[in-house]
mmCIF file of C-alpha atoms in Angstrom:
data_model
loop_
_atom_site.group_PDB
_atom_site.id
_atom_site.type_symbol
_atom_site.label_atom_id
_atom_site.label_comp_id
_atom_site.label_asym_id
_atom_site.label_seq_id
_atom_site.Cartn_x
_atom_site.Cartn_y
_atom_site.Cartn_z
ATOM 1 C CA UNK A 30 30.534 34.921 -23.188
ATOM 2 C CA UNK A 31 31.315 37.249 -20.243
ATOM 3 C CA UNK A 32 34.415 36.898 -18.258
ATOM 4 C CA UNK A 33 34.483 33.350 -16.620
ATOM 5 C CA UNK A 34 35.779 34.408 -13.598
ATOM 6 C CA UNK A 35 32.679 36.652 -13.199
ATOM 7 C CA UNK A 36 30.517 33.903 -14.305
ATOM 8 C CA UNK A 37 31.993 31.478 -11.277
ATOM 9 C CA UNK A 38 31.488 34.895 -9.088
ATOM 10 C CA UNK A 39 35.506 34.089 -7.953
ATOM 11 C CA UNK A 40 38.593 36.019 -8.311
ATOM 12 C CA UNK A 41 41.322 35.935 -10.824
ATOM 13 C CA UNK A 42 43.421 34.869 -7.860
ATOM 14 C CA UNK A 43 41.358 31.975 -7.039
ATOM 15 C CA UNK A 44 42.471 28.779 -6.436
ATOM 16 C CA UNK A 45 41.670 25.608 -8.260
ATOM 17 C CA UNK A 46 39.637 24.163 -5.127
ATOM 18 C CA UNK A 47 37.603 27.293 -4.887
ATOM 19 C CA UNK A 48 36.994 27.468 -8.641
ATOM 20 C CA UNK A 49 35.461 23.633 -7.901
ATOM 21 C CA UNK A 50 33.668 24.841 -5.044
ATOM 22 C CA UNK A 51 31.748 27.339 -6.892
ATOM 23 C CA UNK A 52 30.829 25.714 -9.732
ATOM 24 C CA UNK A 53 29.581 23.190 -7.711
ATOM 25 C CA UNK A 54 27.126 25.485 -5.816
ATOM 26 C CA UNK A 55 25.891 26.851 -8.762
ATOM 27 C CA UNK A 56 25.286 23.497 -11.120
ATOM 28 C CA UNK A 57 23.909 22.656 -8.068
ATOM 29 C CA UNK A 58 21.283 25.696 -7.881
ATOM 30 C CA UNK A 59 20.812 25.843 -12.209
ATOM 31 C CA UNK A 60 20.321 22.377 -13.002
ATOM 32 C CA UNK A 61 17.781 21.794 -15.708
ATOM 33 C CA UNK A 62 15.619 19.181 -13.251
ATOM 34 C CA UNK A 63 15.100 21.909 -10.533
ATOM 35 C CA UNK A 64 14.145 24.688 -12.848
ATOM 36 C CA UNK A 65 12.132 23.133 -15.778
ATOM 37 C CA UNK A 66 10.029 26.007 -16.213
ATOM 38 C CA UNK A 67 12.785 28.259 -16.448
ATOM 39 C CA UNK A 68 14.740 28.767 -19.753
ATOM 40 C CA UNK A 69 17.073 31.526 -18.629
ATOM 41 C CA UNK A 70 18.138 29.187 -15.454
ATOM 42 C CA UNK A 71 19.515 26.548 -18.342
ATOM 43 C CA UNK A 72 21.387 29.442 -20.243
ATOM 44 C CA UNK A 73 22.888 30.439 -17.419
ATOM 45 C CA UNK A 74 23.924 26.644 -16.577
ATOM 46 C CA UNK A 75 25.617 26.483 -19.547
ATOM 47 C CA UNK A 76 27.394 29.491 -19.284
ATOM 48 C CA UNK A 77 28.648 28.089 -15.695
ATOM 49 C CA UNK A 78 29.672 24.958 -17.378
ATOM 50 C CA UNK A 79 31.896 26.389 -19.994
ATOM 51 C CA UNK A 80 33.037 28.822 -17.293
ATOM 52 C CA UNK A 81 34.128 26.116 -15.114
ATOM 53 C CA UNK A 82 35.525 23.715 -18.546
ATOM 54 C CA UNK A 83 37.932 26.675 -19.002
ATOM 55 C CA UNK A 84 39.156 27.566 -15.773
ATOM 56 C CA UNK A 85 39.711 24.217 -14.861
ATOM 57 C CA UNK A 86 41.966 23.284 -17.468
ATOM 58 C CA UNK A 87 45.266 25.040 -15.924
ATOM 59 C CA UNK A 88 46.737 25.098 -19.820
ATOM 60 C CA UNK A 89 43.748 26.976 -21.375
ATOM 61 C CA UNK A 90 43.487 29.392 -17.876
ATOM 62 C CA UNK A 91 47.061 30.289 -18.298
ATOM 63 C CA UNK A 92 46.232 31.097 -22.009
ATOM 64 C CA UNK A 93 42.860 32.503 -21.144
ATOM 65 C CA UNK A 94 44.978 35.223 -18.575
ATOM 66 C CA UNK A 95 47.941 35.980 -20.653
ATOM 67 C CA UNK A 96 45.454 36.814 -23.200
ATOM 68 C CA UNK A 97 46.365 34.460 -26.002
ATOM 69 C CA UNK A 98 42.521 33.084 -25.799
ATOM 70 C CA UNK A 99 39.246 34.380 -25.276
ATOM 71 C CA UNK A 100 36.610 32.953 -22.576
ATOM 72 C CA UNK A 101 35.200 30.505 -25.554
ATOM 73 C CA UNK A 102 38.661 29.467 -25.684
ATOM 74 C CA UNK A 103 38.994 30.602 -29.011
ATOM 75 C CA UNK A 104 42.690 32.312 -29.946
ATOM 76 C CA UNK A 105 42.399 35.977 -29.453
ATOM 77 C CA UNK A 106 44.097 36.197 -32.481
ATOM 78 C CA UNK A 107 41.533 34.614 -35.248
ATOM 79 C CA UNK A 108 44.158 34.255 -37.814
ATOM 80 C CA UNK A 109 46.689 33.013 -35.702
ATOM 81 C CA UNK A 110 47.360 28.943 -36.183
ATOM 82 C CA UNK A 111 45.369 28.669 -39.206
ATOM 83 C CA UNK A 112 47.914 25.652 -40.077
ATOM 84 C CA UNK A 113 46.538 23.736 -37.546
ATOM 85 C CA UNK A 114 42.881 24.854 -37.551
ATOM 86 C CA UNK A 115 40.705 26.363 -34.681
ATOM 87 C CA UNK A 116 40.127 22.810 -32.530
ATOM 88 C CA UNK A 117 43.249 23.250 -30.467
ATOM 89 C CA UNK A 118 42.077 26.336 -29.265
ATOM 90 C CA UNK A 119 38.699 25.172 -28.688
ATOM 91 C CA UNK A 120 36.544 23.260 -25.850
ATOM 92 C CA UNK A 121 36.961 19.461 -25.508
ATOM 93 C CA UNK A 122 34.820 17.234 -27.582
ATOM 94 C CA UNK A 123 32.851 19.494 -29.413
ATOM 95 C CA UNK A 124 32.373 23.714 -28.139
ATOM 96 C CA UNK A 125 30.194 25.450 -25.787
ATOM 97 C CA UNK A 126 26.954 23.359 -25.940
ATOM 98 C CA UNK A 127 28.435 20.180 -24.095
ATOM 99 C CA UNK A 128 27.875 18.736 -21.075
ATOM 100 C CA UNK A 129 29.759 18.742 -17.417
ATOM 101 C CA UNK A 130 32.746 15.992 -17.835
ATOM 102 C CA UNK A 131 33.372 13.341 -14.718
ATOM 103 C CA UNK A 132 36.671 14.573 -14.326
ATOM 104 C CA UNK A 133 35.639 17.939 -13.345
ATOM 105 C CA UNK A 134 34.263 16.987 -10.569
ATOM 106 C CA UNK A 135 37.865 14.883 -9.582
ATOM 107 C CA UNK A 136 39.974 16.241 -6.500
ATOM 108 C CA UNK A 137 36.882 18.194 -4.382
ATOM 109 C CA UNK A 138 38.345 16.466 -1.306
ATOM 110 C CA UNK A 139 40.938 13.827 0.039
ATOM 111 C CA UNK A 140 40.170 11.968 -2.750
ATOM 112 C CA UNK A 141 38.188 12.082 -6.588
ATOM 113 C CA UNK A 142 34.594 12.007 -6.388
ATOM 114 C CA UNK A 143 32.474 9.991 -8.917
ATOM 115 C CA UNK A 144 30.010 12.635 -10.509
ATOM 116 C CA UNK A 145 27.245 9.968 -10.154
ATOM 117 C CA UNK A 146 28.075 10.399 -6.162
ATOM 118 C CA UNK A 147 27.406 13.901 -6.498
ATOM 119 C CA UNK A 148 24.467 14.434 -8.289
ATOM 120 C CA UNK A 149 22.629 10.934 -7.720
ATOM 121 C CA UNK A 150 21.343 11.819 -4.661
ATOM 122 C CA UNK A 151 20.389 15.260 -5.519
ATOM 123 C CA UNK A 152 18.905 14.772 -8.898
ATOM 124 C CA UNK A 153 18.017 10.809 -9.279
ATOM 125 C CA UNK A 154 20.350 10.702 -11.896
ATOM 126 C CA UNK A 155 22.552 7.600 -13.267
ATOM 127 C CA UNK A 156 25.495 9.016 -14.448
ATOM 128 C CA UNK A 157 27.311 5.735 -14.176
ATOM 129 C CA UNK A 158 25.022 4.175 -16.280
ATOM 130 C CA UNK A 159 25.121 5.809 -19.640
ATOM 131 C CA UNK A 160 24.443 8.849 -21.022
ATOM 132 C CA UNK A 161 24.323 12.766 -19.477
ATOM 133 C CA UNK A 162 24.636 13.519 -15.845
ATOM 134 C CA UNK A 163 22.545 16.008 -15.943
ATOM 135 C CA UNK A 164 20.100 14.352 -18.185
ATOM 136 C CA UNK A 165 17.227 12.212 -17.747
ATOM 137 C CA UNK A 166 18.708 9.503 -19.984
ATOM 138 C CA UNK A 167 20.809 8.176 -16.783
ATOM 139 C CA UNK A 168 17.721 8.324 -14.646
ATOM 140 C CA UNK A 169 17.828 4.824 -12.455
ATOM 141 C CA UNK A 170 15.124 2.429 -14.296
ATOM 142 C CA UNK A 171 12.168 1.483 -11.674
ATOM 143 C CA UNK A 172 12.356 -1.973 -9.798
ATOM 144 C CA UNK A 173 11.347 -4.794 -11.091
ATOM 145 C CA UNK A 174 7.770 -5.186 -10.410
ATOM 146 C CA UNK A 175 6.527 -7.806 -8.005
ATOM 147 C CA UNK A 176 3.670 -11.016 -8.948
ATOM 148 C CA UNK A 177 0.591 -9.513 -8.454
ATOM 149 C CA UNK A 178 -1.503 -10.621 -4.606
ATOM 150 C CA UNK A 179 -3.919 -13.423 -4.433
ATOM 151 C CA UNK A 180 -7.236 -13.100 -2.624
ATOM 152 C CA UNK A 181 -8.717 -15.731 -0.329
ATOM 153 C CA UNK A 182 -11.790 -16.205 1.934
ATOM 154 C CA UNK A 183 -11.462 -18.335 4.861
ATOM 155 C CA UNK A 184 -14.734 -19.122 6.503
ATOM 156 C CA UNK A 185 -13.890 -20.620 10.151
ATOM 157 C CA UNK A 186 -16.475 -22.410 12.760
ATOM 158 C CA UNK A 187 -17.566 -20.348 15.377
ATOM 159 C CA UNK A 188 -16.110 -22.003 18.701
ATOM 160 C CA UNK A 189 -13.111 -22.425 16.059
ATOM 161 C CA UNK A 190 -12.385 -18.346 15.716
ATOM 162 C CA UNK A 191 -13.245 -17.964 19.393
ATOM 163 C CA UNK A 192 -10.547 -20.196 20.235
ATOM 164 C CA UNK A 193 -8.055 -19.440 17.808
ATOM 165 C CA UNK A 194 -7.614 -22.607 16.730
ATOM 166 C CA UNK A 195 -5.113 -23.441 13.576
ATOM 167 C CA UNK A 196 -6.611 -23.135 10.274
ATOM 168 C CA UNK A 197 -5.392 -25.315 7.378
ATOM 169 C CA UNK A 198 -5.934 -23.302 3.849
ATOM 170 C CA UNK A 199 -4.989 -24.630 0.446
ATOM 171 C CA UNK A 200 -3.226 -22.009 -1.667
ATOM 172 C CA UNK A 201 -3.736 -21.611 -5.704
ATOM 173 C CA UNK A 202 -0.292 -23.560 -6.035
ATOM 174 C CA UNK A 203 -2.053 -26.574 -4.489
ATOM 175 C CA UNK A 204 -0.059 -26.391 -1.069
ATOM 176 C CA UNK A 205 -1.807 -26.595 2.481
ATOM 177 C CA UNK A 206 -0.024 -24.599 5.487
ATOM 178 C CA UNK A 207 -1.649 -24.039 8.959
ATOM 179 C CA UNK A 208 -2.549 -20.594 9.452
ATOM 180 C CA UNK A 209 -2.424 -19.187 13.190
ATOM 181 C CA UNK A 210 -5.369 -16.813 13.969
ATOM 182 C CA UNK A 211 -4.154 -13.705 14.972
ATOM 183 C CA UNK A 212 -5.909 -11.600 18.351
ATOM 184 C CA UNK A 213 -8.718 -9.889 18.293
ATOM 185 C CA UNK A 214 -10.250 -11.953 15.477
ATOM 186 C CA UNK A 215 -13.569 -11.188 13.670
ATOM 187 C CA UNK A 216 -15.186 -11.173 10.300
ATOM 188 C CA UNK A 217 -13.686 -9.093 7.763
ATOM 189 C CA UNK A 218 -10.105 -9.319 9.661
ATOM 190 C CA UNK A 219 -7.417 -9.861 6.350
ATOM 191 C CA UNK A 220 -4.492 -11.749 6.693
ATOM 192 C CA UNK A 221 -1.735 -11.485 4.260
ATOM 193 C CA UNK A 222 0.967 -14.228 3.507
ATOM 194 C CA UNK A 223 4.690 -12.656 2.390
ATOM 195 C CA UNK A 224 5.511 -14.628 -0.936
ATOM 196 C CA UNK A 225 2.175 -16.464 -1.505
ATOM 197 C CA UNK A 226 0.663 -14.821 -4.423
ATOM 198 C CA UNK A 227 1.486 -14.946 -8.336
ATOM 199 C CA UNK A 228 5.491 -14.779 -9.285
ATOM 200 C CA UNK A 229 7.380 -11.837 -10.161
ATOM 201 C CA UNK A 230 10.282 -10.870 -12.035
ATOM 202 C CA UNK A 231 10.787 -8.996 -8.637
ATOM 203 C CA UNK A 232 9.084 -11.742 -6.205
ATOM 204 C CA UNK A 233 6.064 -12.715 -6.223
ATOM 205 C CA UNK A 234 3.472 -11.133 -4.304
ATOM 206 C CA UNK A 235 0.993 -12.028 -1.217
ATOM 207 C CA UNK A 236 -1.911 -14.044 -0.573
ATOM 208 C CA UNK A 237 -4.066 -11.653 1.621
ATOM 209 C CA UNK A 238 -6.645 -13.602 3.022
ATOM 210 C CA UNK A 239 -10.130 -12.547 4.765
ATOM 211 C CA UNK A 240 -11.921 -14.268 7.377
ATOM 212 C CA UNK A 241 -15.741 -14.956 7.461
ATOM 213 C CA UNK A 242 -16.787 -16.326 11.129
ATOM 214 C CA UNK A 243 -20.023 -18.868 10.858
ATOM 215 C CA UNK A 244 -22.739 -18.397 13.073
ATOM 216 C CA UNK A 245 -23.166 -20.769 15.297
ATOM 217 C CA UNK A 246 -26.883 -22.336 16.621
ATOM 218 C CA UNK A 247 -26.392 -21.801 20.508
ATOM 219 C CA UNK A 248 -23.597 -18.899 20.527
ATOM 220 C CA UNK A 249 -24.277 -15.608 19.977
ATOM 221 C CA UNK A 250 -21.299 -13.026 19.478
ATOM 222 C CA UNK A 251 -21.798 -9.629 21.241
ATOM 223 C CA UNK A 252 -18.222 -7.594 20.824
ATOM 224 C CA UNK A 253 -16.007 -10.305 22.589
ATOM 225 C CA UNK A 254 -18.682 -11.807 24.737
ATOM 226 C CA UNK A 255 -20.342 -14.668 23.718
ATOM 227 C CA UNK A 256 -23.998 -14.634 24.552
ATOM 228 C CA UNK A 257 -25.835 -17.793 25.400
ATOM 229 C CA UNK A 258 -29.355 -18.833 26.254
ATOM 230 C CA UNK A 259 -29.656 -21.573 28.956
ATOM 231 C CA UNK A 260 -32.607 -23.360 29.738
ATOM 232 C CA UNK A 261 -33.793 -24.209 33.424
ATOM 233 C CA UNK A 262 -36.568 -26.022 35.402
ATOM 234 C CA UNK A 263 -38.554 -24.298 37.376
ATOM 235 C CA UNK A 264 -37.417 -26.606 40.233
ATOM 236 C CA UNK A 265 -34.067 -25.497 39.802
ATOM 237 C CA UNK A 266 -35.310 -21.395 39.699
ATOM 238 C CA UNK A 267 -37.014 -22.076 42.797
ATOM 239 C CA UNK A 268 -34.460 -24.152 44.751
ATOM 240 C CA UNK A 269 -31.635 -23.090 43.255
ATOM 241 C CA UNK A 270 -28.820 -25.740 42.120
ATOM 242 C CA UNK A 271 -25.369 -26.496 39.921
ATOM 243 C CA UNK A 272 -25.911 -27.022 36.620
ATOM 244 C CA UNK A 273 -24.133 -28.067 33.257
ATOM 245 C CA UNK A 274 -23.342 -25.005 31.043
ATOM 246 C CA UNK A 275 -21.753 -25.613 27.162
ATOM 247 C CA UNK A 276 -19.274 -22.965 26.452
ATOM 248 C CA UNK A 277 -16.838 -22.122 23.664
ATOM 249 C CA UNK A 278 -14.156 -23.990 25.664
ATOM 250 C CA UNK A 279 -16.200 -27.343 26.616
ATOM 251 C CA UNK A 280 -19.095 -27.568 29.224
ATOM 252 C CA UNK A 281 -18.420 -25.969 33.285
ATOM 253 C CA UNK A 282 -20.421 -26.189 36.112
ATOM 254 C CA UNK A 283 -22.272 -23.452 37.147
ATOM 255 C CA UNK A 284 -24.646 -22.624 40.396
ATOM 256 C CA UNK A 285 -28.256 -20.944 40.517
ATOM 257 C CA UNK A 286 -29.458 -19.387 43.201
ATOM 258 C CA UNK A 287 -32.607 -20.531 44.620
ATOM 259 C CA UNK A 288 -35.488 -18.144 43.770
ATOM 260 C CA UNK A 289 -33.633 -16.969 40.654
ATOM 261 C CA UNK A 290 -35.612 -15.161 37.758
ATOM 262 C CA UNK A 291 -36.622 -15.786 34.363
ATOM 263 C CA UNK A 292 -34.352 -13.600 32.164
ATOM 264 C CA UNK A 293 -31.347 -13.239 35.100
ATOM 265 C CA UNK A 294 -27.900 -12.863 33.209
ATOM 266 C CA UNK A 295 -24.679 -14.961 34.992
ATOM 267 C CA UNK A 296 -21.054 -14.454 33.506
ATOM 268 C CA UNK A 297 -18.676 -16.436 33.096
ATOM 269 C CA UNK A 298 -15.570 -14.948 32.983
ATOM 270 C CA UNK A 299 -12.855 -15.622 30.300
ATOM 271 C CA UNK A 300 -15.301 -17.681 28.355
ATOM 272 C CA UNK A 301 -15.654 -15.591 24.897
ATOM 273 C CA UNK A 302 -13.524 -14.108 22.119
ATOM 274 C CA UNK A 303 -9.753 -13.245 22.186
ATOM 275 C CA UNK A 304 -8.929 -9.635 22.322
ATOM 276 C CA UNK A 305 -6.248 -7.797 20.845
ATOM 277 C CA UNK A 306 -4.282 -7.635 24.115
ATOM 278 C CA UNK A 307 -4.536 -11.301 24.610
ATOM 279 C CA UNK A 308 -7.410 -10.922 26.980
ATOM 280 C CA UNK A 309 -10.672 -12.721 26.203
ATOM 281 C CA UNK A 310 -14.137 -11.635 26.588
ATOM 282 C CA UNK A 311 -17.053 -13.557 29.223
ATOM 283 C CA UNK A 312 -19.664 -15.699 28.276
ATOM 284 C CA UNK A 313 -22.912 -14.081 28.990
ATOM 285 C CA UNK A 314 -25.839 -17.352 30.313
ATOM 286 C CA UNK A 315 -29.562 -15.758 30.374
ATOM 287 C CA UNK A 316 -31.646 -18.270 32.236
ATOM 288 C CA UNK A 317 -34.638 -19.170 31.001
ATOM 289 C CA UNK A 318 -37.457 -21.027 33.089
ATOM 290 C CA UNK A 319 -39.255 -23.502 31.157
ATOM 291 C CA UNK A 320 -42.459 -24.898 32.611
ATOM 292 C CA UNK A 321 -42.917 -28.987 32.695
ATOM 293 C CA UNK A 322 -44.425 -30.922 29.590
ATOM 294 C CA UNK A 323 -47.093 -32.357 32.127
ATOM 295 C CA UNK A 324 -49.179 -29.003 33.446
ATOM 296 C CA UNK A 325 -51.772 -31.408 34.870
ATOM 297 C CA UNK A 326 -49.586 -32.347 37.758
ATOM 298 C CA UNK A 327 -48.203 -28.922 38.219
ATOM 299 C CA UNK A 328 -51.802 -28.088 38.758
ATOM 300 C CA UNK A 329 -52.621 -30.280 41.088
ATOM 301 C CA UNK A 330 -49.895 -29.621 43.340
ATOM 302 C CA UNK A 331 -50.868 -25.721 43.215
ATOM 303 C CA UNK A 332 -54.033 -26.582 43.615
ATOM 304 C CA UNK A 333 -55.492 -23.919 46.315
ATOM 305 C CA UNK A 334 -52.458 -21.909 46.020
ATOM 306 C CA UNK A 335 -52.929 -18.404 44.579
ATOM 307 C CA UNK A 336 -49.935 -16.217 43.615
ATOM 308 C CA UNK A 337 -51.388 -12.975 44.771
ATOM 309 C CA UNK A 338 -48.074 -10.577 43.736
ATOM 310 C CA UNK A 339 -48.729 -8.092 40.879
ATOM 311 C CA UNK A 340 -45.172 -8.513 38.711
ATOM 312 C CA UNK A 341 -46.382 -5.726 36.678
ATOM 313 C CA UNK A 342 -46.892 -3.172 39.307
ATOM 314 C CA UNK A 343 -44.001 -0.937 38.054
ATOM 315 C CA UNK A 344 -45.022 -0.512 34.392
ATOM 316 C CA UNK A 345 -47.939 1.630 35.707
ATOM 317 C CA UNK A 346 -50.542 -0.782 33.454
#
């Protein structure tokens, strides 16, 4: 291996907080995880790492500058000790091949740093939890999966959904709650429940449920408006009066001018579907002259009376 110093790109001279500071930067830039498809990038993080195992030990640098070992940390001598064998000369635990040790990483500032604090973040690694910090043995395992969601359909009476009114639902677990319609309600609009679907061994998960609005025989939605078709004599188009209108809310009172047409469209306001903002829409009332069941007598009082207007004049027919 080449000389360590080199290898940490510091100076013989360098202190032991710079020599921590470098390796640092470049585990940091060689790590296996952020260069996977390159092979020399590993090499090269090894060579850093038994760089830095060396020149942080302050017995084996001493030995490494006097000379005494080389930057394996083998003696420089290979027959000296050969009483008590090669392993006091050599690298903690085993040589060149292993790993960066927690206690390298001790005393980078005011006080020691966990390795796991270092390189979590960075990497996703789990130091603390078994294994190499660098590996992907210490990777954190995922969460515990949450119950899976439970679909529902709610179908809800037209006036119902207009008003908003409280829905009672029963759930798969047999329970009944009251479910408040939200704003701006229409068919199709899902719901979802925190907590209400199947259990978990990380919660269970959420009943999602999707209204269906019925139709309804006399109300007809048009965006938030509620359309309605109201009947009328043909007294009341000709003379005008207050009549009684049925609306989403309960019946209201509402006045005809005298010689109103067939087809005319009144509004009352505030009378249809809740909007998002907490506004609600108008009830649209076309009026719709209906002639009497008796003719005869209709007849008879026109009798001698001609209309002699052409209401088709402007469809050039």
């Amino acid at each position: 291996m080449a000389d360590p110093y080199s290898i940490l790109g510091v100076a013989r001279t360098a202190s032991e907080k710079d020599i921590k500071s470098a390796y640092r930067k470049l585990a940091k830039e060689l790590h296996p995880d952020r260069n996977k498809d390159n092979p020399k990038a590993a090499e090269r993080f090894s060579e850093v790492t038994q760089a830095y195992d060396l020149l942080s030990d302050a017995d084996k640098r001493a030995r490494f500058d006097r000379g005494e070992i080389d930057a394996e940390g083998n003696p420089a001598n290979p027959f000296a000790g050969m009483g008590g064998g090669f392993g006091g000369g050599g690298f903690r635990g085993g040589g060149s091949g292993r790993g960066a040790r927690p206690e390298d990483f001790q005393g980078f500032g005011s006080e020691d740093i966990d390795l796991g604090d270092i390189f979590d973040g960075l990497f996703g690694g789990g130091s603390r939890r078994g294994g190499s910090p660098f590996g992907n043995a210490g990777r954190r395992p995922p969460p515990p999966r949450t119950g899976a969601d439970i679909a529902y359909r709610l179908r809800v009476p037209f006036v119902e959904a207009a008003t908003l009114k409280d829905q009672r639902i029963t759930l798969a677990d047999g329970k009944t709650i009251d479910l408040k319609l939200p704003k701006g309600l229409e068919s199709g609009t899902q719901m979802r429940l925190k907590g209400k679907g199947e259990p978990g061994p990380g919660g269970a998960g959420d009943g999602l449920v999707t209204i269906d609005i019925d139709k309804h025989k006399l109300y007809r939605r048009d965006g938030d408006d509620v359309r309605f078709d109201l009947p009328i004599t043909l007294d009341e188009a000709i003379n005008g009066g207050k009549v009684r209108v049925p609306t989403v809310d309960g019946p209201v009172m509402m006045t005809i001018k005298a010689g109103t047409h067939g087809g005319t469209v009144l509004r009352l306001k505030g009378k249809g579907f809740s909007k998002k903002d907490g506004s609600r829409g108008d009830q649209l009332v076309t009026l719709q002259i209906q002639l009497p069941a008796d003719l005869d007598a209709l007849a008879k009082r026109l009798e001698g009376w001609k209309d002699e207007s052409d209401p088709r004049a402007d469809l050039g027919v």
